[in-house]
Coordinates of C-alpha atoms in Angstrom, one line a residue:
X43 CA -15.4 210.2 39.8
X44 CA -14.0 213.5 38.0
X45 CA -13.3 213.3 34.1
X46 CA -11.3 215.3 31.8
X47 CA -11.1 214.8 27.8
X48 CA -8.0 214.6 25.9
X49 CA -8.0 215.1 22.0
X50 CA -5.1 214.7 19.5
X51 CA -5.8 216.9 16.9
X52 CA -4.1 218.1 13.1
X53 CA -6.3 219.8 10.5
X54 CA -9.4 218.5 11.8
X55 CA -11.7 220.4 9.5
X56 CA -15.1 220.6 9.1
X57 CA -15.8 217.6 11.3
X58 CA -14.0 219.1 13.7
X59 CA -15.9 221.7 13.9
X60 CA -19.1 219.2 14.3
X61 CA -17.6 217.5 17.2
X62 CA -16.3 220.7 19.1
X63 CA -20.0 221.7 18.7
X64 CA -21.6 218.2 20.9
X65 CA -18.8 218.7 23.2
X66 CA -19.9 222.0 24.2
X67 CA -23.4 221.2 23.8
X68 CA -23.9 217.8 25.8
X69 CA -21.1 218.0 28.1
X70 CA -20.5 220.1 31.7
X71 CA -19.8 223.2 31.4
X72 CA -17.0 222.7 33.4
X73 CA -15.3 219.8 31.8
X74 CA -11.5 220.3 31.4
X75 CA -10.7 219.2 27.9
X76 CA -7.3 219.0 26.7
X77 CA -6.0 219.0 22.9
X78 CA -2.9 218.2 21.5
X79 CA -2.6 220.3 18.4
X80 CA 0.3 218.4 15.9
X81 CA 1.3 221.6 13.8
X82 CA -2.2 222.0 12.5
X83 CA -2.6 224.7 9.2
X84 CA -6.3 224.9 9.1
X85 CA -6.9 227.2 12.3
X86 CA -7.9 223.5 14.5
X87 CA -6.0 224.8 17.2
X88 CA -7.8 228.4 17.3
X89 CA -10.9 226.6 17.6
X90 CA -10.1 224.4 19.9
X91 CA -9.0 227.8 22.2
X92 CA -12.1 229.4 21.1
X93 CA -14.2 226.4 22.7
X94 CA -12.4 227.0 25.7
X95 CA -9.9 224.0 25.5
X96 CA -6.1 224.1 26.5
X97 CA -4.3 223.5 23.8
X98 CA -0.4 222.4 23.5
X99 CA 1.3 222.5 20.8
X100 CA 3.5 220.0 19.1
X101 CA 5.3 219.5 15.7
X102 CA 3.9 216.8 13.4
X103 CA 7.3 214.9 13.5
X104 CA 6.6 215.0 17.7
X105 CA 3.0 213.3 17.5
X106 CA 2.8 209.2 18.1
X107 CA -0.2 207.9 18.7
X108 CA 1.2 206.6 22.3
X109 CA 3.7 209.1 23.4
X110 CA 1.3 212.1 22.5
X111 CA -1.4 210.6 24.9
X112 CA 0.8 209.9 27.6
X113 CA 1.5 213.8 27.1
X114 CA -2.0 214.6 27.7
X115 CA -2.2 212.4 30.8
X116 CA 0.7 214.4 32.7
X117 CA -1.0 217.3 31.8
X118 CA -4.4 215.6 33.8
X119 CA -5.7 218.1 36.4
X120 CA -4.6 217.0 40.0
X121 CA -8.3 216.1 41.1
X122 CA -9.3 214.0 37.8
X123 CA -9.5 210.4 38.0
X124 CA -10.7 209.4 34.6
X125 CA -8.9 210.6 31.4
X126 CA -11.3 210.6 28.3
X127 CA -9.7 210.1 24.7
X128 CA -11.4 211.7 21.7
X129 CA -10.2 211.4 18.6
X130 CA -10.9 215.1 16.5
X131 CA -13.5 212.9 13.7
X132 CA -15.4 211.5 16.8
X133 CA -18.9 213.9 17.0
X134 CA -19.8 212.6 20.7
X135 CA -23.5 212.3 21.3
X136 CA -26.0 212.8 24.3
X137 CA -24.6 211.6 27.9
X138 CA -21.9 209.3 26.2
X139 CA -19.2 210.9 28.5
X140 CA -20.7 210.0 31.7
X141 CA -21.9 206.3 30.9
X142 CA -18.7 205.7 29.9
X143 CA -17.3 206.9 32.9
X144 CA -20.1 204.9 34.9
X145 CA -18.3 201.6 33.9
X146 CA -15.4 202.5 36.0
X147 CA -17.8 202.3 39.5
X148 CA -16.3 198.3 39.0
X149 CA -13.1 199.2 40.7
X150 CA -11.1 196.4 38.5
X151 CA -12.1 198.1 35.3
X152 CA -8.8 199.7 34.2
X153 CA -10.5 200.9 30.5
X154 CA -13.3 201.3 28.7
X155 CA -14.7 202.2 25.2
X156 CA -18.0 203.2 23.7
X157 CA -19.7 202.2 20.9
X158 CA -19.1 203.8 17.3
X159 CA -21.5 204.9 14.8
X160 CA -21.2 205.7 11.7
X161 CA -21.2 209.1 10.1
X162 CA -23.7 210.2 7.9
X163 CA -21.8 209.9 4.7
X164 CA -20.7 206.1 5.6
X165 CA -20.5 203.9 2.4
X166 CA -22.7 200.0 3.2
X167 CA -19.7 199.0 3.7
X168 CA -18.4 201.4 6.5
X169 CA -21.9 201.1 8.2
X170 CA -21.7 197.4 8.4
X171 CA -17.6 197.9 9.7
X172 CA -19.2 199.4 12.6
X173 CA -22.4 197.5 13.2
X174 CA -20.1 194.2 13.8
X175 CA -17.5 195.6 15.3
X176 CA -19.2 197.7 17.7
X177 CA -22.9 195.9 19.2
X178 CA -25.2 196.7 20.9
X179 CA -24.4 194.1 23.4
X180 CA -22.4 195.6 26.6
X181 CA -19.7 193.2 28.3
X182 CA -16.8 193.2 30.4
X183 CA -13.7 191.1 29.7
X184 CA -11.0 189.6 31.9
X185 CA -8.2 187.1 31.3
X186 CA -10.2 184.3 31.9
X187 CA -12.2 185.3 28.6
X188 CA -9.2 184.9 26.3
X189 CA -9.8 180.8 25.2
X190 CA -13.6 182.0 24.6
X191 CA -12.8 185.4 23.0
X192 CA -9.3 185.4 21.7
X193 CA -8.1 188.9 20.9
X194 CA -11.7 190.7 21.2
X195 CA -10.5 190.6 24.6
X196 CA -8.1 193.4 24.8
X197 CA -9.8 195.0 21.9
X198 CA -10.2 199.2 22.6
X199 CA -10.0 202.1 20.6
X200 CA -8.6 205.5 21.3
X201 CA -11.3 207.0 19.4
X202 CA -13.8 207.2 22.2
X203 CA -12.2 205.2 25.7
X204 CA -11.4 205.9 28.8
X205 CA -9.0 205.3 31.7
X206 CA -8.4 205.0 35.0
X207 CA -5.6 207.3 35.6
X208 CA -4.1 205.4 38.5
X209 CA -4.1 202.1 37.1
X210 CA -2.5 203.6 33.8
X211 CA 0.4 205.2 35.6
X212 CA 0.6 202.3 37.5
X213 CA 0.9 200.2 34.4
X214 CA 3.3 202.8 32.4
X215 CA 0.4 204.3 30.2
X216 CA 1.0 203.5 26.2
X217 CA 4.3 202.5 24.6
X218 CA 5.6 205.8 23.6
X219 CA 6.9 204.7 20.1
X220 CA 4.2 202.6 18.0
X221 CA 2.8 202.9 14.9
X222 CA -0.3 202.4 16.2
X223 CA -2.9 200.0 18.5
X224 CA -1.4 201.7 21.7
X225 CA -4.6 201.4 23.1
X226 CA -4.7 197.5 22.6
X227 CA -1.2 197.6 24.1
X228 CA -2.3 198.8 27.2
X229 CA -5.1 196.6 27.1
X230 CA -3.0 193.6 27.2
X231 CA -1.4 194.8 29.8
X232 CA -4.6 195.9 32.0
X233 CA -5.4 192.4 31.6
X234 CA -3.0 190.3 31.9
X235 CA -2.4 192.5 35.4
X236 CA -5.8 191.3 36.6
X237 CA -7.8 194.3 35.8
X238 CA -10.9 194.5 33.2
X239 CA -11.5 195.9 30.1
X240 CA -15.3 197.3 29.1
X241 CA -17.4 198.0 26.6
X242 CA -20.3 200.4 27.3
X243 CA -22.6 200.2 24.3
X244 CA -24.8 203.0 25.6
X245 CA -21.9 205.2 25.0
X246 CA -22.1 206.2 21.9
X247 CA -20.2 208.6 19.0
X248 CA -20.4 209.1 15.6
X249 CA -17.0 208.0 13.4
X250 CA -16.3 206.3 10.6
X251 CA -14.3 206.2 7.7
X252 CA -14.6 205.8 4.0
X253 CA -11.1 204.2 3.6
X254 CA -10.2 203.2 -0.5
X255 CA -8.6 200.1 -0.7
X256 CA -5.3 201.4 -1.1
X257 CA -5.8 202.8 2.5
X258 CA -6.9 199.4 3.5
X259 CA -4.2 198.1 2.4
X260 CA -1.7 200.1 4.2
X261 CA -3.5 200.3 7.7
X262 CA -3.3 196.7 8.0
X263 CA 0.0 196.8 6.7
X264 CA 0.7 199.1 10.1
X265 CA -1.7 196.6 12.4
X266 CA 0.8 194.3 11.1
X267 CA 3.5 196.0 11.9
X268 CA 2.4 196.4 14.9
X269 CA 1.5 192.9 15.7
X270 CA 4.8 191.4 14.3
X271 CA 6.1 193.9 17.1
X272 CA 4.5 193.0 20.2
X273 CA 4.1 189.3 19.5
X274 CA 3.2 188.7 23.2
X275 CA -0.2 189.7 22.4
X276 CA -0.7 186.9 20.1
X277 CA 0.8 185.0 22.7
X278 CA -1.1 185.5 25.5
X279 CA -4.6 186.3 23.6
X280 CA -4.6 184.2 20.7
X281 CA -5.8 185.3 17.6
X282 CA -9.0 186.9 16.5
X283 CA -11.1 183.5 17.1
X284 CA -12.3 183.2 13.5
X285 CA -13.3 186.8 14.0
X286 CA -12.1 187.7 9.8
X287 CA -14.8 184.8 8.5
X288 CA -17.8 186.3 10.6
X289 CA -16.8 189.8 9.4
X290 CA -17.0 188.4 5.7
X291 CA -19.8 186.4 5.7
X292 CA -21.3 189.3 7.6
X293 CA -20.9 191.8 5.0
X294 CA -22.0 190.1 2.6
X295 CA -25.2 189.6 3.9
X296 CA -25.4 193.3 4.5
X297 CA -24.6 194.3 1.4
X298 CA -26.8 192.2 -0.4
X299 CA -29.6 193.9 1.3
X300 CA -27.9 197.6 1.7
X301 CA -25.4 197.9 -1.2
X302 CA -25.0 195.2 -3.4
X303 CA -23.3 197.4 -5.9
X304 CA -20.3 197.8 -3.0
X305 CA -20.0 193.8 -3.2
X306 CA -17.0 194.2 -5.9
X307 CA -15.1 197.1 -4.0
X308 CA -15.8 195.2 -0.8
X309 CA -13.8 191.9 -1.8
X310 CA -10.9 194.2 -3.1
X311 CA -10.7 195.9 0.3
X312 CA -10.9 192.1 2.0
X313 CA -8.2 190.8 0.2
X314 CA -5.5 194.0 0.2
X315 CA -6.4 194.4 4.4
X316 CA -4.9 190.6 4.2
X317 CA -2.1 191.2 1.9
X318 CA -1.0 194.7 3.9
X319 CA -1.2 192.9 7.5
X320 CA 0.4 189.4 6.3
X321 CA 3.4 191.8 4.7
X322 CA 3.5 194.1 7.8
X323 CA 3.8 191.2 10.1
X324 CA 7.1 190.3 8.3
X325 CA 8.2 194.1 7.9
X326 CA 11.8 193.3 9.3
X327 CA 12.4 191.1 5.6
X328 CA 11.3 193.9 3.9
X329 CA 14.1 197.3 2.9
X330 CA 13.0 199.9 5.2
X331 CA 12.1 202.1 2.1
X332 CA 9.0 199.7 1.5
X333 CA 7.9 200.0 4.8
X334 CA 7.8 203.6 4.7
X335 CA 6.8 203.4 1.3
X336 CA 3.3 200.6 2.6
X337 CA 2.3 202.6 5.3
X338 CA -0.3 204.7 6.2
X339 CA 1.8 206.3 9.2
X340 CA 4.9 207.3 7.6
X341 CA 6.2 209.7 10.6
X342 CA 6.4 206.2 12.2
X343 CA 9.6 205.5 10.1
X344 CA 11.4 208.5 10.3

């Protein structure tokens, strides 16, 4: 199966420049990669055509996380049957391309994501984010996984997965307006069509973030937003299985033995992602100045 990589980009910086670096370095020299540059400032876009990428260009008011995508899929070369997403703060390492792409040998597997490391600045508390979130533990979910799984089974994210570009045209790609989670959107849809969703843990790339509480607070107030939009998913999935308990309980325990000086910050973060996605869930009470004013995707409003 032939591959191409598609990467939304806006003043990627220095870790840009990290990730165009194991791009060219562990992938084919003959890789198509594709970026969608949003009005970048900080010469992203030069490097990007330096590397040997084709580049579009967009305005920052154009960019959504779904509708830009879909842009890069109808730019796919004719012969690809994969389309790889890449987020620009992704660093990609050794052969994680091409055992993600293995996972689509199943021919029902309509997506698939790797596993995420964290950077090398990561906080205790961003190192355990990723550690439970993404194991070491490969699987492959279908509909029937839902009572077990609840919404871990159309879990994804854009920052390292893959598609089957058939199967996504055939389902209508990602919504082309949403604040965000298109990639659990299509998901949903994968699954609740009959096709699978995967989770190659061999696949691997390094991102992470460092996110203040503040910015906890208002990217759960978009998840929230997002889930008090497509309510179906809820519906049809459930709800994260007790998933929030685990993940505190969790880092707890990793904190008392990796950072226990992090254990104060950690239960401010725990409690404002609660209050941002409980208030974005009920966005439509709210003015539409607050929701502009909670969010961390305020182009989303406009």
């Amino acid at each position: 199966m032939k591959y191409f990589l598609a990467i939304p980009t806006y003043n990627g910086g220095k870790i840009w420049e990290e990730s165009i670096a194991n791009i060219k370095k562990y992938v084919p020299e003959d890789l198509y990669v594709q970026v969608i540059d949003s009005g970048s400032r900080d010469g992203t876009a030069a490097l990007a055509e330096q590397a040997g990428f084709n580049v579009i260009g967009i305005s920052s008011q154009e960019f959504n996380h779904g509708g830009t995508r879909n842009l890069a899929v109808d730019c796919a070369p004719a012969d690809c049957d994969i389309v790889i997403f890449l987020t620009q703060d992704a660093i990609p390492e050794e052969g994680s391309l091409q055992k993600l792409v293995a996972a689509f040998e199943d021919p029902k597997v309509a997506c698939a994501y790797g596993r995420q490391l964290p950077h090398v600045d990561a906080t205790p508390i961003s190192q355990h984010a990723r550690s439970f979130n993404y194991t070491a533990q490969n699987y492959v979910y279908t509909q029937a996984d839902a009572a077990r799984v609840g919404l871990k089974t159309v879990f994804i994210s854009n920052s390292f997965a893959a598609y089957r570009i058939s199967t996504f045209k055939e389902l209508g790609g990602f919504p082309s307006n949403t604040i965000l989670s298109e990639d659990m959107y299509f998901a949903g849809k994968a699954v609740l069509a009959g096709y699978k969703v995967a989770y190659v843990a061999e696949a691997q790339v390094r991102h992470s973030h460092n996110y203040t509480s503040l910015e906890e607070f208002k990217r759960y107030f978009d998840i929230g937003v997002f889930h008090g939009k497509e309510r179906w998913i809820h519906q049809n999935f459930g709800g994260a299985g007790g998933e929030g308990k685990k993940f505190i309980f969790s880092e707890l325990r990793f904190l008392l033995k990796h950072g226990v000086m992090y254990i104060p910050r950690a239960c401010i973060n725990n409690a404002m992602k609660i209050a941002g996605y409980k208030l974005g869930k009920n966005y439509k009470t709210l003015p539409f100045g607050w929701n502009r004013a909670l969010s961390m995707h305020k182009r989303y409003w406009k």
